[in-house]
PDB file of C-alpha atoms in Angstrom:
ATOM      1  CA  GLN A   1     174.133  84.786  95.656  1.00  0.00           C
ATOM      2  CA  VAL A   2     170.983  82.855  94.916  1.00  0.00           C
ATOM      3  CA  GLN A   3     168.796  81.501  97.679  1.00  0.00           C
ATOM      4  CA  LEU A   4     167.042  78.213  96.979  1.00  0.00           C
ATOM      5  CA  VAL A   5     164.282  76.654  99.068  1.00  0.00           C
ATOM      6  CA  GLU A   6     162.984  73.163  98.358  1.00  0.00           C
ATOM      7  CA  SER A   7     159.591  71.835  99.379  1.00  0.00           C
ATOM      8  CA  GLY A   8     157.278  68.954  98.606  1.00  0.00           C
ATOM      9  CA  GLY A   9     159.142  66.056 100.128  1.00  0.00           C
ATOM     10  CA  GLY A  10     157.471  63.485 102.326  1.00  0.00           C
ATOM     11  CA  LEU A  11     156.569  59.848 102.839  1.00  0.00           C
ATOM     12  CA  VAL A  12     154.973  57.957  99.968  1.00  0.00           C
ATOM     13  CA  GLN A  13     154.342  54.316  99.167  1.00  0.00           C
ATOM     14  CA  ALA A  14     156.176  52.585  96.363  1.00  0.00           C
ATOM     15  CA  GLY A  15     154.525  53.364  93.047  1.00  0.00           C
ATOM     16  CA  GLY A  16     153.322  56.729  94.270  1.00  0.00           C
ATOM     17  CA  SER A  17     154.203  60.243  93.145  1.00  0.00           C
ATOM     18  CA  LEU A  18     155.583  63.440  94.593  1.00  0.00           C
ATOM     19  CA  ARG A  19     156.300  66.866  93.146  1.00  0.00           C
ATOM     20  CA  LEU A  20     159.217  68.797  94.546  1.00  0.00           C
ATOM     21  CA  SER A  21     159.477  72.556  94.193  1.00  0.00           C
ATOM     22  CA  CYS A  22     162.520  74.796  94.332  1.00  0.00           C
ATOM     23  CA  ALA A  23     161.837  78.488  94.836  1.00  0.00           C
ATOM     24  CA  ALA A  24     164.687  80.823  93.954  1.00  0.00           C
ATOM     25  CA  SER A  25     165.303  84.331  95.203  1.00  0.00           C
ATOM     26  CA  GLY A  26     168.127  86.812  95.424  1.00  0.00           C
ATOM     27  CA  ARG A  27     170.257  87.664  92.435  1.00  0.00           C
ATOM     28  CA  THR A  28     168.470  87.122  89.157  1.00  0.00           C
ATOM     29  CA  PHE A  29     169.441  84.280  86.932  1.00  0.00           C
ATOM     30  CA  SER A  30     171.372  84.753  83.746  1.00  0.00           C
ATOM     31  CA  ARG A  31     170.415  83.226  80.421  1.00  0.00           C
ATOM     32  CA  SER A  32     173.168  80.701  80.939  1.00  0.00           C
ATOM     33  CA  THR A  33     171.919  79.465  84.318  1.00  0.00           C
ATOM     34  CA  MET A  34     171.465  75.734  84.747  1.00  0.00           C
ATOM     35  CA  MET A  35     169.193  74.404  87.491  1.00  0.00           C
ATOM     36  CA  GLY A  36     169.696  70.921  88.823  1.00  0.00           C
ATOM     37  CA  TRP A  37     168.270  68.384  91.211  1.00  0.00           C
ATOM     38  CA  PHE A  38     170.569  66.053  93.101  1.00  0.00           C
ATOM     39  CA  ARG A  39     169.908  63.513  95.804  1.00  0.00           C
ATOM     40  CA  GLN A  40     171.860  61.894  98.584  1.00  0.00           C
ATOM     41  CA  ALA A  41     170.942  58.713 100.411  1.00  0.00           C
ATOM     42  CA  PRO A  42     172.495  57.779 103.767  1.00  0.00           C
ATOM     43  CA  GLY A  43     176.016  56.504 103.323  1.00  0.00           C
ATOM     44  CA  LYS A  44     176.073  57.337  99.618  1.00  0.00           C
ATOM     45  CA  GLU A  45     177.520  60.129  97.538  1.00  0.00           C
ATOM     46  CA  ARG A  46     175.374  62.919  96.178  1.00  0.00           C
ATOM     47  CA  GLU A  47     174.115  61.930  92.726  1.00  0.00           C
ATOM     48  CA  PHE A  48     172.697  63.804  89.783  1.00  0.00           C
ATOM     49  CA  VAL A  49     168.963  63.478  89.152  1.00  0.00           C
ATOM     50  CA  ALA A  50     167.947  66.030  86.521  1.00  0.00           C
ATOM     51  CA  ALA A  51     168.777  69.470  85.168  1.00  0.00           C
ATOM     52  CA  ILE A  52     167.094  72.177  83.128  1.00  0.00           C
ATOM     53  CA  SER A  53     168.417  75.295  81.451  1.00  0.00           C
ATOM     54  CA  TRP A  54     166.787  78.447  82.756  1.00  0.00           C
ATOM     55  CA  SER A  55     166.271  80.088  79.407  1.00  0.00           C
ATOM     56  CA  GLY A  56     165.999  77.392  76.788  1.00  0.00           C
ATOM     57  CA  GLY A  57     164.284  74.645  78.723  1.00  0.00           C
ATOM     58  CA  SER A  58     166.726  71.940  77.695  1.00  0.00           C
ATOM     59  CA  THR A  59     166.397  69.030  80.059  1.00  0.00           C
ATOM     60  CA  TYR A  60     168.755  66.295  81.168  1.00  0.00           C
ATOM     61  CA  TYR A  61     168.182  63.199  83.279  1.00  0.00           C
ATOM     62  CA  ALA A  62     170.149  60.482  84.966  1.00  0.00           C
ATOM     63  CA  ASP A  63     169.500  57.199  83.164  1.00  0.00           C
ATOM     64  CA  SER A  64     167.741  55.635  86.147  1.00  0.00           C
ATOM     65  CA  MET A  65     165.234  58.519  86.303  1.00  0.00           C
ATOM     66  CA  LYS A  66     164.324  58.738  82.631  1.00  0.00           C
ATOM     67  CA  GLY A  67     160.662  58.033  82.074  1.00  0.00           C
ATOM     68  CA  ARG A  68     159.806  58.364  85.771  1.00  0.00           C
ATOM     69  CA  PHE A  69     160.980  61.882  86.673  1.00  0.00           C
ATOM     70  CA  SER A  70     160.246  65.130  84.900  1.00  0.00           C
ATOM     71  CA  ILE A  71     161.907  68.491  85.495  1.00  0.00           C
ATOM     72  CA  SER A  72     160.255  71.768  84.564  1.00  0.00           C
ATOM     73  CA  ARG A  73     160.483  75.456  85.406  1.00  0.00           C
ATOM     74  CA  ASP A  74     158.230  78.467  85.751  1.00  0.00           C
ATOM     75  CA  ASN A  75     160.371  81.505  85.085  1.00  0.00           C
ATOM     76  CA  ALA A  76     157.633  83.905  86.186  1.00  0.00           C
ATOM     77  CA  LYS A  77     157.634  82.274  89.622  1.00  0.00           C
ATOM     78  CA  ASN A  78     161.389  81.651  89.722  1.00  0.00           C
ATOM     79  CA  THR A  79     160.580  78.038  90.531  1.00  0.00           C
ATOM     80  CA  VAL A  80     161.846  74.703  89.310  1.00  0.00           C
ATOM     81  CA  TYR A  81     159.868  71.508  89.771  1.00  0.00           C
ATOM     82  CA  LEU A  82     160.692  67.825  89.892  1.00  0.00           C
ATOM     83  CA  GLN A  83     157.749  65.537  89.235  1.00  0.00           C
ATOM     84  CA  MET A  84     158.542  62.047  90.471  1.00  0.00           C
ATOM     85  CA  ASN A  85     156.334  59.131  89.445  1.00  0.00           C
ATOM     86  CA  SER A  86     156.518  55.372  89.994  1.00  0.00           C
ATOM     87  CA  LEU A  87     158.659  55.945  93.051  1.00  0.00           C
ATOM     88  CA  LYS A  88     160.755  53.088  94.387  1.00  0.00           C
ATOM     89  CA  PRO A  89     162.232  52.503  97.841  1.00  0.00           C
ATOM     90  CA  GLU A  90     165.674  53.148  96.342  1.00  0.00           C
ATOM     91  CA  ASP A  91     164.559  56.694  95.527  1.00  0.00           C
ATOM     92  CA  THR A  92     164.616  57.432  99.257  1.00  0.00           C
ATOM     93  CA  ALA A  93     167.062  60.283  99.816  1.00  0.00           C
ATOM     94  CA  VAL A  94     167.414  63.951 100.606  1.00  0.00           C
ATOM     95  CA  TYR A  95     166.761  65.871  97.402  1.00  0.00           C
ATOM     96  CA  TYR A  96     168.642  69.096  96.768  1.00  0.00           C
ATOM     97  CA  CYS A  97     168.037  71.891  94.315  1.00  0.00           C
ATOM     98  CA  ALA A  98     171.088  73.647  92.897  1.00  0.00           C
ATOM     99  CA  ALA A  99     171.941  76.518  90.558  1.00  0.00           C
ATOM    100  CA  ASP A 100     174.910  77.032  88.285  1.00  0.00           C
ATOM    101  CA  ARG A 101     174.542  80.709  87.382  1.00  0.00           C
ATOM    102  CA  TYR A 102     177.003  80.662  84.509  1.00  0.00           C
ATOM    103  CA  TYR A 103     176.731  77.190  83.107  1.00  0.00           C
ATOM    104  CA  SER A 104     179.739  76.039  81.117  1.00  0.00           C
ATOM    105  CA  GLY A 105     179.131  72.321  80.843  1.00  0.00           C
ATOM    106  CA  SER A 106     178.968  69.156  82.969  1.00  0.00           C
ATOM    107  CA  TYR A 107     175.420  69.605  84.253  1.00  0.00           C
ATOM    108  CA  PHE A 108     175.747  66.283  86.074  1.00  0.00           C
ATOM    109  CA  GLU A 109     178.656  67.347  88.294  1.00  0.00           C
ATOM    110  CA  ALA A 110     177.635  68.695  91.694  1.00  0.00           C
ATOM    111  CA  ARG A 111     180.862  70.685  92.019  1.00  0.00           C
ATOM    112  CA  LYS A 112     179.790  72.905  89.105  1.00  0.00           C
ATOM    113  CA  TYR A 113     176.820  74.297  91.008  1.00  0.00           C
ATOM    114  CA  ASP A 114     177.436  77.341  93.189  1.00  0.00           C
ATOM    115  CA  SER A 115     174.135  77.639  95.073  1.00  0.00           C
ATOM    116  CA  TRP A 116     172.312  74.906  96.971  1.00  0.00           C
ATOM    117  CA  GLY A 117     169.087  74.559  98.890  1.00  0.00           C
ATOM    118  CA  GLN A 118     168.811  72.945 102.296  1.00  0.00           C
ATOM    119  CA  GLY A 119     167.273  69.759 100.915  1.00  0.00           C
ATOM    120  CA  THR A 120     163.952  68.003 101.334  1.00  0.00           C
ATOM    121  CA  GLN A 121     163.527  64.430 102.518  1.00  0.00           C
ATOM    122  CA  VAL A 122     161.796  61.909 100.288  1.00  0.00           C
ATOM    123  CA  THR A 123     160.994  58.533 101.819  1.00  0.00           C
ATOM    124  CA  VAL A 124     159.466  55.739  99.760  1.00  0.00           C
ATOM    125  CA  SER A 125     158.078  52.799 101.700  1.00  0.00           C
ATOM    126  CA  SER A 126     157.803  49.318 100.246  1.00  0.00           C
TER     127      SER A 126
END
């Protein structure tokens, strides 16, 4: 089991930036691990934001986040980051970090991830 702890959420004005962190502990990751960020707004389904492979650094983004969000990882610190720029009120949600230890495809599907953090609230005011 992998333990994931998110941090970095908060209240920001539209156009501002935040950087979320996801610290991982517990069982070590495999070379096939995929790390993802998802978000869930009130009354909406959880949606894919971005993903990064633990070993190769391949990155993937939801279309609405491309150019504004950037995912990265620091393997030495077992931490994944989500840099969010040009934030909009519609980005308001709880952001979750997730791990798929043995990635086999469909990085955008929440059901493929077997470990989740508790979430961190991001609120963007207009």
